[in-house]
Amino acid sequence: MPAFIPDLPVILAFALAAFVLAVTPGPDMALFVSRTMNWGRSHGYATVLGAITGIGVHTMLVAFGISVLIVTAPAAFWMLKIVGALYLVWLAIQAIRDGGGILVVKQGGKQPSWRQSYLTGLGINLTNPKVALFFVTFLPQFVSAADPDAAGKLIFLGVEFVIVSLPIVVAIVLVAEWLTRTLKENAWVGKALNWSFAAVFMAFAATILLAEGRK
């Protein structure tokens, strides 16, 4: 077995942890749903791809130790929290603005490109310090600091996280598409969902601001 592959018990334990995290509601999940309900399945998938790219970036940062510097430096981590919270506030505003790109009920706004949806997914993942905290504090628990192949194993686990979570987020996009077809004739439902998404983003923004860089 290649040295970068963890032992089977580690793989199975991390798969369970990744599954639990993937099904836990968060700003990424809210964004997947809202983009799909507004602009269709392709934009939901583009947003998912952006978030997965963000996971790849976090994995590489952890594997090579850069995230540790961010999380342990109070000023840098505080700036990361501020940026992430402001980004979620911006998404909340877009959720209730006409043509903002997050609306569940379209009202003549300009449709974003797939690239814009991809970058939105990437941005919400990279600016969420809770994601950085998860990867910098949880991912290393599955390898030994003295292991000469630790970096390779961390990258392997990052890929495993994507493999475990991908079917879940794809299912979320498909369910959101089904909900759109079912509810699109009910304008009041769409408006309620718009405000619900705005509330979700604002709640996560507040949570991020309260997150502690040090435990």
Tab-separated table of C-alpha atoms in Angstrom:
chain	number	residue	atom	x	y	z
A	1	MET	CA	0.000	0.000	0.000
A	2	PRO	CA	1.425	3.446	-0.894
A	3	ALA	CA	2.791	5.364	2.097
A	4	PHE	CA	0.388	8.299	1.591
A	5	ILE	CA	-2.706	6.105	2.163
A	6	PRO	CA	-3.813	6.000	5.841
A	7	ASP	CA	-4.784	2.760	7.549
A	8	LEU	CA	-8.294	1.456	6.846
A	9	PRO	CA	-9.673	2.309	10.345
A	10	VAL	CA	-8.516	5.904	9.837
A	11	ILE	CA	-10.141	6.056	6.399
A	12	LEU	CA	-13.447	4.745	7.756
A	13	ALA	CA	-13.433	7.024	10.808
A	14	PHE	CA	-12.723	10.081	8.682
A	15	ALA	CA	-15.419	9.082	6.190
A	16	LEU	CA	-17.963	9.075	9.017
A	17	ALA	CA	-16.770	12.477	10.229
A	18	ALA	CA	-16.896	13.870	6.684
A	19	PHE	CA	-20.445	12.569	6.228
A	20	VAL	CA	-21.621	14.235	9.433
A	21	LEU	CA	-20.069	17.547	8.406
A	22	ALA	CA	-21.505	17.326	4.884
A	23	VAL	CA	-25.092	16.861	6.098
A	24	THR	CA	-24.779	19.642	8.698
A	25	PRO	CA	-26.467	22.829	7.411
A	26	GLY	CA	-24.112	25.705	6.699
A	27	PRO	CA	-23.692	28.727	4.427
A	28	ASP	CA	-22.351	26.534	1.616
A	29	MET	CA	-25.486	24.397	1.671
A	30	ALA	CA	-27.767	27.456	1.736
A	31	LEU	CA	-25.908	28.883	-1.239
A	32	PHE	CA	-26.184	25.642	-3.251
A	33	VAL	CA	-29.938	25.607	-2.703
A	34	SER	CA	-30.521	29.287	-3.443
A	35	ARG	CA	-28.409	29.312	-6.609
A	36	THR	CA	-30.171	26.209	-7.910
A	37	MET	CA	-33.643	27.553	-7.144
A	38	ASN	CA	-32.827	30.836	-8.834
A	39	TRP	CA	-30.752	29.930	-11.867
A	40	GLY	CA	-31.098	26.175	-12.297
A	41	ARG	CA	-29.171	22.979	-11.749
A	42	SER	CA	-26.103	24.008	-13.766
A	43	HIS	CA	-25.504	27.034	-11.547
A	44	GLY	CA	-26.002	24.899	-8.458
A	45	TYR	CA	-23.330	22.531	-9.724
A	46	ALA	CA	-21.035	25.450	-10.612
A	47	THR	CA	-21.367	26.714	-7.037
A	48	VAL	CA	-20.642	23.222	-5.696
A	49	LEU	CA	-17.529	23.044	-7.879
A	50	GLY	CA	-16.360	26.366	-6.469
A	51	ALA	CA	-16.840	25.139	-2.896
A	52	ILE	CA	-14.970	21.905	-3.680
A	53	THR	CA	-12.097	23.962	-5.075
A	54	GLY	CA	-12.084	25.855	-1.778
A	55	ILE	CA	-11.849	22.559	0.102
A	56	GLY	CA	-8.868	21.658	-2.048
A	57	VAL	CA	-7.200	24.951	-1.147
A	58	HIS	CA	-7.851	24.406	2.578
A	59	THR	CA	-6.451	20.874	2.329
A	60	MET	CA	-3.249	22.055	0.686
A	61	LEU	CA	-2.849	24.849	3.241
A	62	VAL	CA	-3.200	22.371	6.083
A	63	ALA	CA	-0.890	19.854	4.425
A	64	PHE	CA	1.853	22.441	4.146
A	65	GLY	CA	1.201	24.236	7.414
A	66	ILE	CA	0.034	27.639	6.172
A	67	SER	CA	-3.393	27.481	7.805
A	68	VAL	CA	-1.742	27.048	11.207
A	69	LEU	CA	-0.105	30.441	10.795
A	70	ILE	CA	-3.451	32.035	9.926
A	71	VAL	CA	-5.372	30.511	12.810
A	72	THR	CA	-2.673	31.122	15.424
A	73	ALA	CA	-2.070	34.743	14.389
A	74	PRO	CA	-4.904	36.719	16.073
A	75	ALA	CA	-4.766	39.710	13.702
A	76	ALA	CA	-4.761	37.569	10.556
A	77	PHE	CA	-7.532	35.320	11.806
A	78	TRP	CA	-9.635	38.306	12.876
A	79	MET	CA	-9.328	39.762	9.384
A	80	LEU	CA	-10.400	36.412	7.941
A	81	LYS	CA	-13.469	36.422	10.200
A	82	ILE	CA	-14.360	39.971	9.166
A	83	VAL	CA	-14.039	39.199	5.463
A	84	GLY	CA	-16.093	36.005	5.803
A	85	ALA	CA	-18.842	37.717	7.797
A	86	LEU	CA	-19.054	40.660	5.383
A	87	TYR	CA	-19.255	38.235	2.454
A	88	LEU	CA	-22.227	36.475	4.068
A	89	VAL	CA	-23.897	39.811	4.815
A	90	TRP	CA	-23.478	40.692	1.136
A	91	LEU	CA	-25.109	37.385	0.155
A	92	ALA	CA	-27.980	38.112	2.559
A	93	ILE	CA	-28.549	41.491	0.915
A	94	GLN	CA	-28.464	39.875	-2.519
A	95	ALA	CA	-31.071	37.349	-1.384
A	96	ILE	CA	-33.704	40.081	-0.973
A	97	ARG	CA	-32.624	42.474	-3.716
A	98	ASP	CA	-34.158	42.350	-7.189
A	99	GLY	CA	-31.769	40.746	-9.635
A	100	GLY	CA	-29.174	39.996	-7.005
A	101	GLY	CA	-28.336	36.529	-8.277
A	102	ILE	CA	-29.478	34.732	-5.097
A	103	LEU	CA	-33.207	35.302	-5.453
A	104	VAL	CA	-35.468	32.280	-5.488
A	105	VAL	CA	-38.109	34.161	-7.486
A	106	LYS	CA	-36.457	35.880	-10.440
A	107	GLN	CA	-37.657	39.408	-11.128
A	108	GLY	CA	-35.851	40.349	-14.313
A	109	GLY	CA	-32.330	40.446	-12.894
A	110	LYS	CA	-29.298	39.624	-15.009
A	111	GLN	CA	-28.430	35.954	-14.907
A	112	PRO	CA	-24.883	35.334	-13.665
A	113	SER	CA	-22.427	33.330	-15.700
A	114	TRP	CA	-21.322	29.873	-14.620
A	115	ARG	CA	-17.966	31.439	-13.794
A	116	GLN	CA	-19.648	33.908	-11.431
A	117	SER	CA	-21.528	31.080	-9.699
A	118	TYR	CA	-18.296	29.119	-9.421
A	119	LEU	CA	-16.465	32.090	-7.907
A	120	THR	CA	-19.339	32.685	-5.472
A	121	GLY	CA	-19.044	29.099	-4.221
A	122	LEU	CA	-15.267	29.447	-3.995
A	123	GLY	CA	-15.530	32.743	-2.154
A	124	ILE	CA	-18.010	31.584	0.478
A	125	ASN	CA	-15.829	28.555	1.213
A	126	LEU	CA	-12.493	30.374	1.395
A	127	THR	CA	-13.819	33.234	3.552
A	128	ASN	CA	-15.495	30.972	6.109
A	129	PRO	CA	-13.036	30.667	9.022
A	130	LYS	CA	-15.038	27.778	10.477
A	131	VAL	CA	-14.028	25.730	7.439
A	132	ALA	CA	-10.404	26.729	8.019
A	133	LEU	CA	-10.729	25.832	11.692
A	134	PHE	CA	-12.209	22.440	10.844
A	135	PHE	CA	-9.391	21.550	8.516
A	136	VAL	CA	-6.606	22.935	10.686
A	137	THR	CA	-7.847	21.383	13.939
A	138	PHE	CA	-9.715	18.251	12.850
A	139	LEU	CA	-7.950	16.953	9.756
A	140	PRO	CA	-4.532	16.651	11.459
A	141	GLN	CA	-6.067	14.471	14.193
A	142	PHE	CA	-6.001	11.592	11.712
A	143	VAL	CA	-2.246	11.665	11.129
A	144	SER	CA	0.818	11.697	13.337
A	145	ALA	CA	2.988	14.808	13.408
A	146	ALA	CA	6.030	12.525	13.352
A	147	ASP	CA	4.827	10.684	10.242
A	148	PRO	CA	7.144	11.540	7.327
A	149	ASP	CA	4.200	10.964	4.976
A	150	ALA	CA	1.826	13.221	6.955
A	151	ALA	CA	1.441	15.761	4.126
A	152	GLY	CA	0.493	13.060	1.632
A	153	LYS	CA	-1.997	11.517	4.049
A	154	LEU	CA	-3.597	14.915	4.720
A	155	ILE	CA	-4.052	15.432	0.992
A	156	PHE	CA	-5.525	11.924	0.716
A	157	LEU	CA	-8.038	12.752	3.482
A	158	GLY	CA	-8.931	16.028	1.779
A	159	VAL	CA	-9.728	14.093	-1.404
A	160	GLU	CA	-11.704	11.585	0.651
A	161	PHE	CA	-13.729	14.439	2.145
A	162	VAL	CA	-14.694	15.579	-1.351
A	163	ILE	CA	-15.608	12.025	-2.420
A	164	VAL	CA	-17.819	11.515	0.641
A	165	SER	CA	-19.538	14.901	0.494
A	166	LEU	CA	-20.018	15.162	-3.287
A	167	PRO	CA	-23.011	12.771	-3.546
A	168	ILE	CA	-24.673	14.649	-0.676
A	169	VAL	CA	-24.322	18.101	-2.225
A	170	VAL	CA	-25.389	16.777	-5.644
A	171	ALA	CA	-28.538	15.393	-3.991
A	172	ILE	CA	-29.123	18.793	-2.364
A	173	VAL	CA	-28.968	20.487	-5.770
A	174	LEU	CA	-31.411	17.959	-7.258
A	175	VAL	CA	-33.856	18.403	-4.364
A	176	ALA	CA	-33.611	22.187	-4.731
A	177	GLU	CA	-34.404	21.863	-8.441
A	178	TRP	CA	-37.436	19.724	-7.626
A	179	LEU	CA	-38.608	22.268	-5.052
A	180	THR	CA	-38.290	25.023	-7.635
A	181	ARG	CA	-40.560	23.184	-10.070
A	182	THR	CA	-43.018	22.442	-7.279
A	183	LEU	CA	-43.156	25.894	-5.725
A	184	LYS	CA	-42.441	28.291	-8.582
A	185	GLU	CA	-46.144	29.079	-9.056
A	186	ASN	CA	-46.423	30.269	-5.452
A	187	ALA	CA	-44.886	33.750	-5.366
A	188	TRP	CA	-45.388	34.144	-1.617
A	189	VAL	CA	-43.443	30.939	-1.010
A	190	GLY	CA	-40.592	32.261	-3.126
A	191	LYS	CA	-40.511	35.543	-1.219
A	192	ALA	CA	-40.545	33.681	2.076
A	193	LEU	CA	-37.603	31.567	0.898
A	194	ASN	CA	-35.722	34.692	-0.174
A	195	TRP	CA	-36.021	36.124	3.321
A	196	SER	CA	-35.233	32.743	4.846
A	197	PHE	CA	-31.980	32.516	2.912
A	198	ALA	CA	-31.140	36.078	3.934
A	199	ALA	CA	-31.748	35.150	7.576
A	200	VAL	CA	-29.545	32.041	7.221
A	201	PHE	CA	-26.656	34.028	5.756
A	202	MET	CA	-26.974	36.736	8.430
A	203	ALA	CA	-27.072	34.089	11.179
A	204	PHE	CA	-23.905	32.448	9.885
A	205	ALA	CA	-22.251	35.866	9.570
A	206	ALA	CA	-22.965	36.490	13.249
A	207	THR	CA	-21.707	33.013	14.146
A	208	ILE	CA	-18.453	33.580	12.266
A	209	LEU	CA	-17.844	36.856	14.082
A	210	LEU	CA	-18.252	35.029	17.382
A	211	ALA	CA	-15.922	32.198	16.400
A	212	GLU	CA	-12.768	32.017	18.497
A	213	GLY	CA	-9.431	31.828	16.801
A	214	ARG	CA	-7.961	30.158	19.878
A	215	LYS	CA	-9.478	27.472	22.071
